[in-house]
CSV table of C-alpha atoms in Angstrom, one decimal:
chain,number,residue,atom,x,y,z
A,1,MET,CA,83.8,51.4,118.7
A,2,LYS,CA,87.1,50.8,117.0
A,3,PRO,CA,89.0,47.9,118.4
A,4,LYS,CA,92.3,48.5,120.2
A,5,PHE,CA,94.5,46.9,122.9
A,6,ILE,CA,92.9,47.4,126.2
A,7,PRO,CA,94.3,45.0,128.9
A,8,GLU,CA,91.5,43.5,131.0
A,9,GLN,CA,93.6,41.0,133.0
A,10,VAL,CA,97.0,40.4,134.4
A,11,LEU,CA,98.1,36.7,134.0
A,12,PHE,CA,101.2,35.7,136.0
A,13,SER,CA,103.3,32.8,134.8
A,14,LEU,CA,104.8,32.3,138.3
A,15,THR,CA,107.7,29.9,137.5
A,16,THR,CA,109.3,27.7,134.9
A,17,LYS,CA,109.6,24.9,137.5
A,18,CYS,CA,107.4,21.9,136.7
A,19,ASN,CA,107.2,18.3,138.1
A,20,LEU,CA,106.3,17.1,134.6
A,21,ALA,CA,108.2,17.2,131.3
A,22,CYS,CA,105.5,17.1,128.6
A,23,LYS,CA,106.8,16.8,125.0
A,24,HIS,CA,104.4,19.4,123.6
A,25,CYS,CA,105.1,22.2,126.1
A,26,THR,CA,106.7,25.3,124.8
A,27,VAL,CA,107.8,26.6,128.2
A,28,LYS,CA,111.5,26.0,128.6
A,29,PRO,CA,111.9,24.2,132.0
A,30,GLY,CA,114.1,25.9,134.5
A,31,SER,CA,114.3,27.4,138.0
A,32,ASP,CA,113.1,30.9,137.3
A,33,THR,CA,110.5,32.2,139.7
A,34,ILE,CA,108.8,35.6,139.5
A,35,ASN,CA,110.2,38.4,141.8
A,36,LEU,CA,107.5,38.7,144.5
A,37,LYS,CA,108.2,42.3,145.4
A,38,THR,CA,108.2,43.5,141.8
A,39,ALA,CA,105.1,41.4,140.9
A,40,SER,CA,103.2,42.7,144.0
A,41,LYS,CA,104.0,46.3,143.1
A,42,PHE,CA,102.9,45.7,139.5
A,43,LEU,CA,99.7,44.1,140.6
A,44,ARG,CA,98.8,47.1,142.7
A,45,GLN,CA,99.6,49.4,139.7
A,46,CYS,CA,97.2,47.3,137.6
A,47,THR,CA,94.4,48.2,139.9
A,48,GLU,CA,95.2,51.9,139.4
A,49,TYR,CA,95.0,51.2,135.7
A,50,GLU,CA,91.5,49.7,136.2
A,51,ILE,CA,92.6,46.1,135.5
A,52,ILE,CA,90.5,44.1,137.9
A,53,LYS,CA,91.1,40.5,136.9
A,54,VAL,CA,94.1,38.2,137.8
A,55,GLY,CA,95.1,34.6,136.9
A,56,PHE,CA,98.0,32.3,137.4
A,57,THR,CA,99.9,29.8,135.3
A,58,GLY,CA,103.4,28.3,134.9
A,59,GLY,CA,105.3,26.0,134.7
A,60,GLU,CA,103.5,24.5,137.7
A,61,PRO,CA,102.2,27.5,139.8
A,62,PHE,CA,102.0,25.4,143.0
A,63,LEU,CA,105.8,25.0,142.8
A,64,ALA,CA,105.9,28.8,143.5
A,65,LEU,CA,103.4,28.5,146.4
A,66,ARG,CA,104.9,31.4,148.4
A,67,GLU,CA,104.4,33.8,145.4
A,68,LEU,CA,101.0,32.3,144.6
A,69,LEU,CA,99.7,32.9,148.2
A,70,ALA,CA,101.2,36.4,148.5
A,71,LEU,CA,99.9,37.6,145.2
A,72,THR,CA,96.5,36.1,146.0
A,73,ARG,CA,96.4,38.1,149.2
A,74,THR,CA,97.4,41.3,147.4
A,75,ALA,CA,94.7,40.8,144.8
A,76,ARG,CA,92.2,40.2,147.5
A,77,LYS,CA,93.3,43.4,149.3
A,78,TYR,CA,92.5,45.4,146.2
A,79,ASP,CA,89.3,43.6,145.6
A,80,MET,CA,90.4,42.1,142.3
A,81,GLU,CA,88.5,39.3,140.5
A,82,PHE,CA,90.2,35.9,140.1
A,83,ASP,CA,90.1,34.1,136.9
A,84,ARG,CA,91.7,30.6,137.2
A,85,ILE,CA,94.9,28.8,138.1
A,86,THR,CA,96.2,26.4,135.4
A,87,THR,CA,97.8,23.3,137.0
A,88,ASN,CA,98.7,19.7,136.3
A,89,GLY,CA,97.2,18.8,139.6
A,90,VAL,CA,99.9,16.3,140.7
A,91,TRP,CA,102.7,18.4,142.1
A,92,TRP,CA,102.0,17.2,145.6
A,93,HIS,CA,103.4,14.1,147.4
A,94,THR,CA,101.0,13.3,150.2
A,95,SER,CA,97.2,13.8,150.7
A,96,ASP,CA,98.1,16.0,153.8
A,97,GLU,CA,100.3,18.2,151.7
A,98,LEU,CA,97.6,18.6,149.1
A,99,THR,CA,94.9,19.5,151.7
A,100,HIS,CA,97.3,21.9,153.5
A,101,GLU,CA,98.2,23.8,150.3
A,102,LEU,CA,94.7,24.0,149.0
A,103,THR,CA,93.5,25.2,152.4
A,104,GLU,CA,96.2,27.9,152.5
A,105,LEU,CA,95.1,29.2,149.1
A,106,HIS,CA,91.5,29.2,150.2
A,107,THR,CA,92.4,31.1,153.4
A,108,ALA,CA,94.4,33.6,151.4
A,109,GLY,CA,91.2,34.5,149.7
A,110,TYR,CA,91.3,32.8,146.4
A,111,ASP,CA,87.8,32.3,145.0
A,112,GLY,CA,88.6,31.6,141.4
A,113,THR,CA,88.6,28.2,139.7
A,114,PHE,CA,91.2,25.7,138.5
A,115,GLY,CA,92.0,24.7,134.9
A,116,LEU,CA,93.4,21.1,135.1
A,117,SER,CA,95.4,19.9,132.2
A,118,CYS,CA,94.6,16.3,131.3
A,119,ASP,CA,95.5,14.6,128.0
A,120,ARG,CA,98.0,12.1,126.5
A,121,PHE,CA,100.9,14.5,127.0
A,122,HIS,CA,100.5,15.0,130.7
A,123,ARG,CA,101.5,11.7,132.3
A,124,GLN,CA,99.7,12.0,135.6
A,125,ASP,CA,98.5,9.3,137.9
A,126,ILE,CA,94.7,9.2,137.4
A,127,ARG,CA,94.1,8.6,141.1
A,128,LYS,CA,96.1,11.7,142.1
A,129,LEU,CA,94.1,13.7,139.6
A,130,ALA,CA,90.9,12.5,141.2
A,131,LYS,CA,92.1,13.4,144.6
A,132,PHE,CA,93.1,16.9,143.5
A,133,ILE,CA,89.6,17.4,142.0
A,134,THR,CA,87.7,16.1,145.0
A,135,GLY,CA,90.1,18.0,147.3
A,136,CYS,CA,89.4,21.3,145.6
A,137,ASN,CA,85.6,20.7,145.6
A,138,ARG,CA,85.8,19.9,149.3
A,139,VAL,CA,87.8,22.9,150.3
A,140,TRP,CA,85.8,25.4,148.2
A,141,GLU,CA,82.5,23.6,148.9
A,142,ARG,CA,81.4,23.6,145.3
A,143,ILE,CA,81.0,20.8,142.7
A,144,ASP,CA,82.5,22.7,139.7
A,145,GLN,CA,85.6,24.2,141.3
A,146,VAL,CA,87.8,22.4,138.6
A,147,SER,CA,87.5,22.3,134.8
A,148,LEU,CA,89.5,20.1,132.5
A,149,VAL,CA,91.5,21.3,129.5
A,150,PHE,CA,93.0,18.9,127.0
A,151,ILE,CA,95.2,19.3,123.9
A,152,GLU,CA,93.2,18.6,120.8
A,153,ASP,CA,95.1,16.4,118.4
A,154,LYS,CA,94.0,16.0,114.8
A,155,VAL,CA,95.7,12.5,114.6
A,156,LYS,CA,92.7,10.4,115.5
A,157,ALA,CA,94.7,7.5,117.0
A,158,LEU,CA,96.6,9.9,119.3
A,159,GLN,CA,93.4,11.7,120.2
A,160,THR,CA,91.9,8.4,121.3
A,161,LYS,CA,94.6,8.1,123.9
A,162,THR,CA,93.4,11.4,125.5
A,163,TYR,CA,89.8,10.3,125.4
A,164,LYS,CA,90.8,7.0,127.1
A,165,LYS,CA,92.5,8.9,129.9
A,166,LEU,CA,89.4,11.1,130.4
A,167,ARG,CA,87.2,8.1,130.5
A,168,ALA,CA,89.5,6.5,133.1
A,169,LEU,CA,89.3,9.6,135.2
A,170,ALA,CA,85.5,9.5,135.0
A,171,ARG,CA,85.5,5.9,136.3
A,172,VAL,CA,87.7,6.7,139.2
A,173,LEU,CA,85.4,9.6,140.1
A,174,HIS,CA,82.4,7.3,139.8
A,175,ALA,CA,81.0,9.7,137.1
A,176,LYS,CA,80.0,9.6,133.5
A,177,MET,CA,81.5,11.5,130.5
A,178,GLU,CA,79.1,13.2,128.2
A,179,TYR,CA,79.8,14.1,124.6
A,180,HIS,CA,78.7,16.6,122.0
A,181,ARG,CA,79.4,15.7,118.4
A,182,GLU,CA,81.8,13.0,119.6
A,183,MET,CA,83.7,15.6,121.6
A,184,PRO,CA,83.8,15.1,125.4
A,185,VAL,CA,82.3,18.2,127.1
A,186,VAL,CA,81.6,17.2,130.7
A,187,ILE,CA,82.2,14.6,133.4
A,188,ARG,CA,79.2,14.5,135.7
A,189,ALA,CA,78.0,12.9,138.9
A,190,ASP,CA,75.5,13.9,141.6
A,191,ASN,CA,78.3,15.8,143.5
A,192,LEU,CA,80.6,16.6,140.6
A,193,LEU,CA,80.6,18.8,137.4
A,194,LEU,CA,83.8,18.8,135.4
A,195,ARG,CA,83.5,21.0,132.3
A,196,ILE,CA,85.9,20.0,129.5
A,197,SER,CA,87.4,22.2,126.9
A,198,SER,CA,90.2,21.8,124.3
A,199,ILE,CA,93.1,23.7,122.9
A,200,PRO,CA,94.4,23.0,119.4
A,201,LEU,CA,98.0,21.8,119.1
A,202,PHE,CA,100.3,22.7,116.3
A,203,PRO,CA,104.0,22.0,115.7
A,204,ILE,CA,106.0,24.8,117.2
A,205,ASN,CA,109.7,24.1,117.2
A,206,ASN,CA,109.0,20.6,118.5
A,207,LYS,CA,109.7,17.6,116.3
A,208,LYS,CA,109.1,15.0,119.1
A,209,VAL,CA,105.4,15.4,118.8
A,210,LEU,CA,103.6,13.6,115.9
A,211,LEU,CA,101.1,16.0,114.4
A,212,SER,CA,99.1,16.6,111.3
A,213,THR,CA,99.6,19.7,109.3
A,214,PRO,CA,98.2,23.0,110.7
A,215,TRP,CA,97.4,24.2,107.2
A,216,ASP,CA,94.5,21.9,106.5
A,217,ALA,CA,91.6,24.2,107.4
A,218,LYS,CA,88.9,24.9,104.8
A,219,LYS,CA,88.9,28.6,105.6
A,220,TRP,CA,90.9,31.1,107.5
A,221,PHE,CA,90.5,31.9,111.2
A,222,HIS,CA,87.6,34.1,112.3
A,223,GLU,CA,88.9,37.6,112.9
A,224,ASP,CA,88.4,38.6,116.5
A,225,TYR,CA,91.3,41.0,117.0
A,226,CYS,CA,92.8,38.5,119.4
A,227,ALA,CA,90.0,39.0,121.9
A,228,GLY,CA,90.5,35.4,123.1
A,229,PRO,CA,94.1,35.0,124.3
A,230,GLY,CA,94.8,38.7,124.1
A,231,ASN,CA,94.0,42.0,125.8
A,232,ILE,CA,96.0,40.9,128.8
A,233,PHE,CA,99.3,41.6,130.5
A,234,PHE,CA,101.0,38.2,130.4
A,235,VAL,CA,103.9,38.4,132.9
A,236,THR,CA,106.6,35.8,132.6
A,237,PRO,CA,108.8,34.6,135.5
A,238,THR,CA,111.5,37.0,134.4
A,239,GLY,CA,109.1,39.9,134.4
A,240,ASP,CA,108.8,40.2,130.6
A,241,VAL,CA,105.3,41.2,129.5
A,242,TYR,CA,103.4,40.2,126.4
A,243,PRO,CA,99.9,41.3,125.2
A,244,CYS,CA,98.5,37.7,125.1
A,245,CYS,CA,99.1,34.2,126.4
A,246,GLY,CA,99.4,32.6,123.0
A,247,TYR,CA,102.3,30.3,122.3
A,248,ALA,CA,103.8,32.7,119.8
A,249,THR,CA,105.0,34.7,122.8
A,250,ASP,CA,107.5,31.9,123.6
A,251,PHE,CA,109.3,32.4,120.3
A,252,CYS,CA,108.6,35.9,119.0
A,253,ASN,CA,110.5,38.5,121.1
A,254,ASP,CA,109.1,41.4,119.1
A,255,LEU,CA,105.7,40.8,120.8
A,256,ARG,CA,107.4,41.8,124.0
A,257,LEU,CA,106.0,45.0,125.5
A,258,GLY,CA,108.5,45.5,128.3
A,259,ASN,CA,109.3,44.3,131.8
A,260,VAL,CA,107.5,44.9,135.1
A,261,GLN,CA,110.8,45.7,136.8
A,262,ARG,CA,110.9,49.1,135.1
A,263,ASP,CA,107.6,49.6,133.2
A,264,THR,CA,104.2,50.5,134.6
A,265,PRO,CA,100.9,49.2,133.2
A,266,GLY,CA,100.5,52.6,131.5
A,267,LYS,CA,103.9,52.4,129.8
A,268,LEU,CA,103.3,48.8,128.7
A,269,ALA,CA,100.0,49.9,127.1
A,270,ARG,CA,101.7,52.7,125.3
A,271,ASN,CA,104.4,50.3,124.1
A,272,ALA,CA,101.6,48.1,122.7
A,273,HIS,CA,100.3,51.0,120.7
A,274,THR,CA,103.7,51.9,119.3
A,275,ASN,CA,104.6,48.3,118.5
A,276,LYS,CA,103.6,48.2,114.9
A,277,PHE,CA,102.8,44.5,114.7
A,278,VAL,CA,101.0,44.4,118.1
A,279,ASN,CA,99.0,47.5,117.3
A,280,THR,CA,98.0,46.1,113.9
A,281,VAL,CA,96.8,42.9,115.5
A,282,PHE,CA,94.5,44.7,117.9
A,283,THR,CA,93.3,47.5,115.7
A,284,GLN,CA,93.2,46.0,112.2
A,285,GLY,CA,93.4,42.3,112.9
A,286,LEU,CA,95.5,39.4,111.8
A,287,THR,CA,93.5,39.3,108.6
A,288,SER,CA,95.0,42.6,107.6
A,289,ILE,CA,98.4,41.1,108.1
A,290,LYS,CA,97.5,38.0,106.1
A,291,ASN,CA,96.2,40.1,103.3
A,292,LYS,CA,99.3,42.3,103.3
A,293,LEU,CA,101.6,39.3,103.1
A,294,VAL,CA,99.6,37.9,100.2
A,295,ARG,CA,99.9,41.2,98.3
A,296,GLU,CA,103.6,41.0,98.9
A,297,GLY,CA,103.7,37.6,97.3
A,298,VAL,CA,103.8,35.3,100.3
A,299,ILE,CA,102.3,31.9,99.5
A,300,PHE,CA,101.0,30.1,102.5
A,301,PRO,CA,101.1,26.3,102.7
A,302,GLY,CA,97.3,26.3,103.2
A,303,LYS,CA,94.8,27.8,105.6
A,304,THR,CA,94.7,27.6,109.4
A,305,TYR,CA,91.9,28.3,111.8
A,306,ASN,CA,94.2,29.1,114.7
A,307,HIS,CA,95.1,32.7,115.4
A,308,CYS,CA,98.2,31.8,117.6
A,309,PHE,CA,99.7,29.6,114.9
A,310,PHE,CA,99.3,32.2,112.2
A,311,CYS,CA,100.8,34.9,114.5
A,312,TYR,CA,103.8,32.6,115.2
A,313,TYR,CA,104.2,31.8,111.5
A,314,ALA,CA,103.9,35.4,110.4
A,315,ARG,CA,106.5,36.6,112.9
A,316,THR,CA,108.9,33.7,112.3
A,317,TYR,CA,108.8,33.0,108.6
A,318,CYS,CA,107.5,36.1,106.9
């Protein structure tokens, strides 16, 4: 079957509000929060378009709790499947506040998981992180309600800071961290299972973060027609929609498909097919774009294994 853009999930970035100010973050901090009436209507339309999965991110999504709860109820009403909520885990001030908000979300019908950001960039209190994790496990009555996501840094000395933080979290949780090929993959105890995954970090309009070059791979990325971050409707707090959640969307406006205030899922999908760059990515792949640029005489600084970085570079510099 020939690949093409077929959205399988709607991912709401509920707000640009955040209680942290991480140097690596590409989300411009602000006070924008998604329009609940418009988002609810769009979510219902997505079910008619046979999109059955929904997830939430931000900013910090718990700082848009009203919208998070309402959209959760709407998704439950239409029997949608929840993916996960990405959070920094430390937006709350008291243990009672944490328990109350988690319980509200559980009562609203949320049965997905949480992706907890934890690395050297996110300056969280370790004990608050541990309370968030144990609180989630208690409310949802499962040992793997939360997974950890860290930013992978190629500068070894800086990556060590992240690993040190993960080990400290394991100690507070009275658990052990397990590794595979020197990479942490799980924090485990008798009543706890924290799976760990990583996201590569590259310099994207941010000179404050010390990074190695993104062009040091031995071979180019594996072509997957952006099946990883793509084939979704990524809805920003202003209602703009993109075909993926990659960080290129923060800087490349020509990836924009439309806005939920005026466009239905069907119209957005048609826009994806008529957008020359987007359609090429999902039907011919980023490799075809790379090869075309090479034929036109573009000389890349090296090779990169990251799809999102190449997409950003191709739309920004080529």
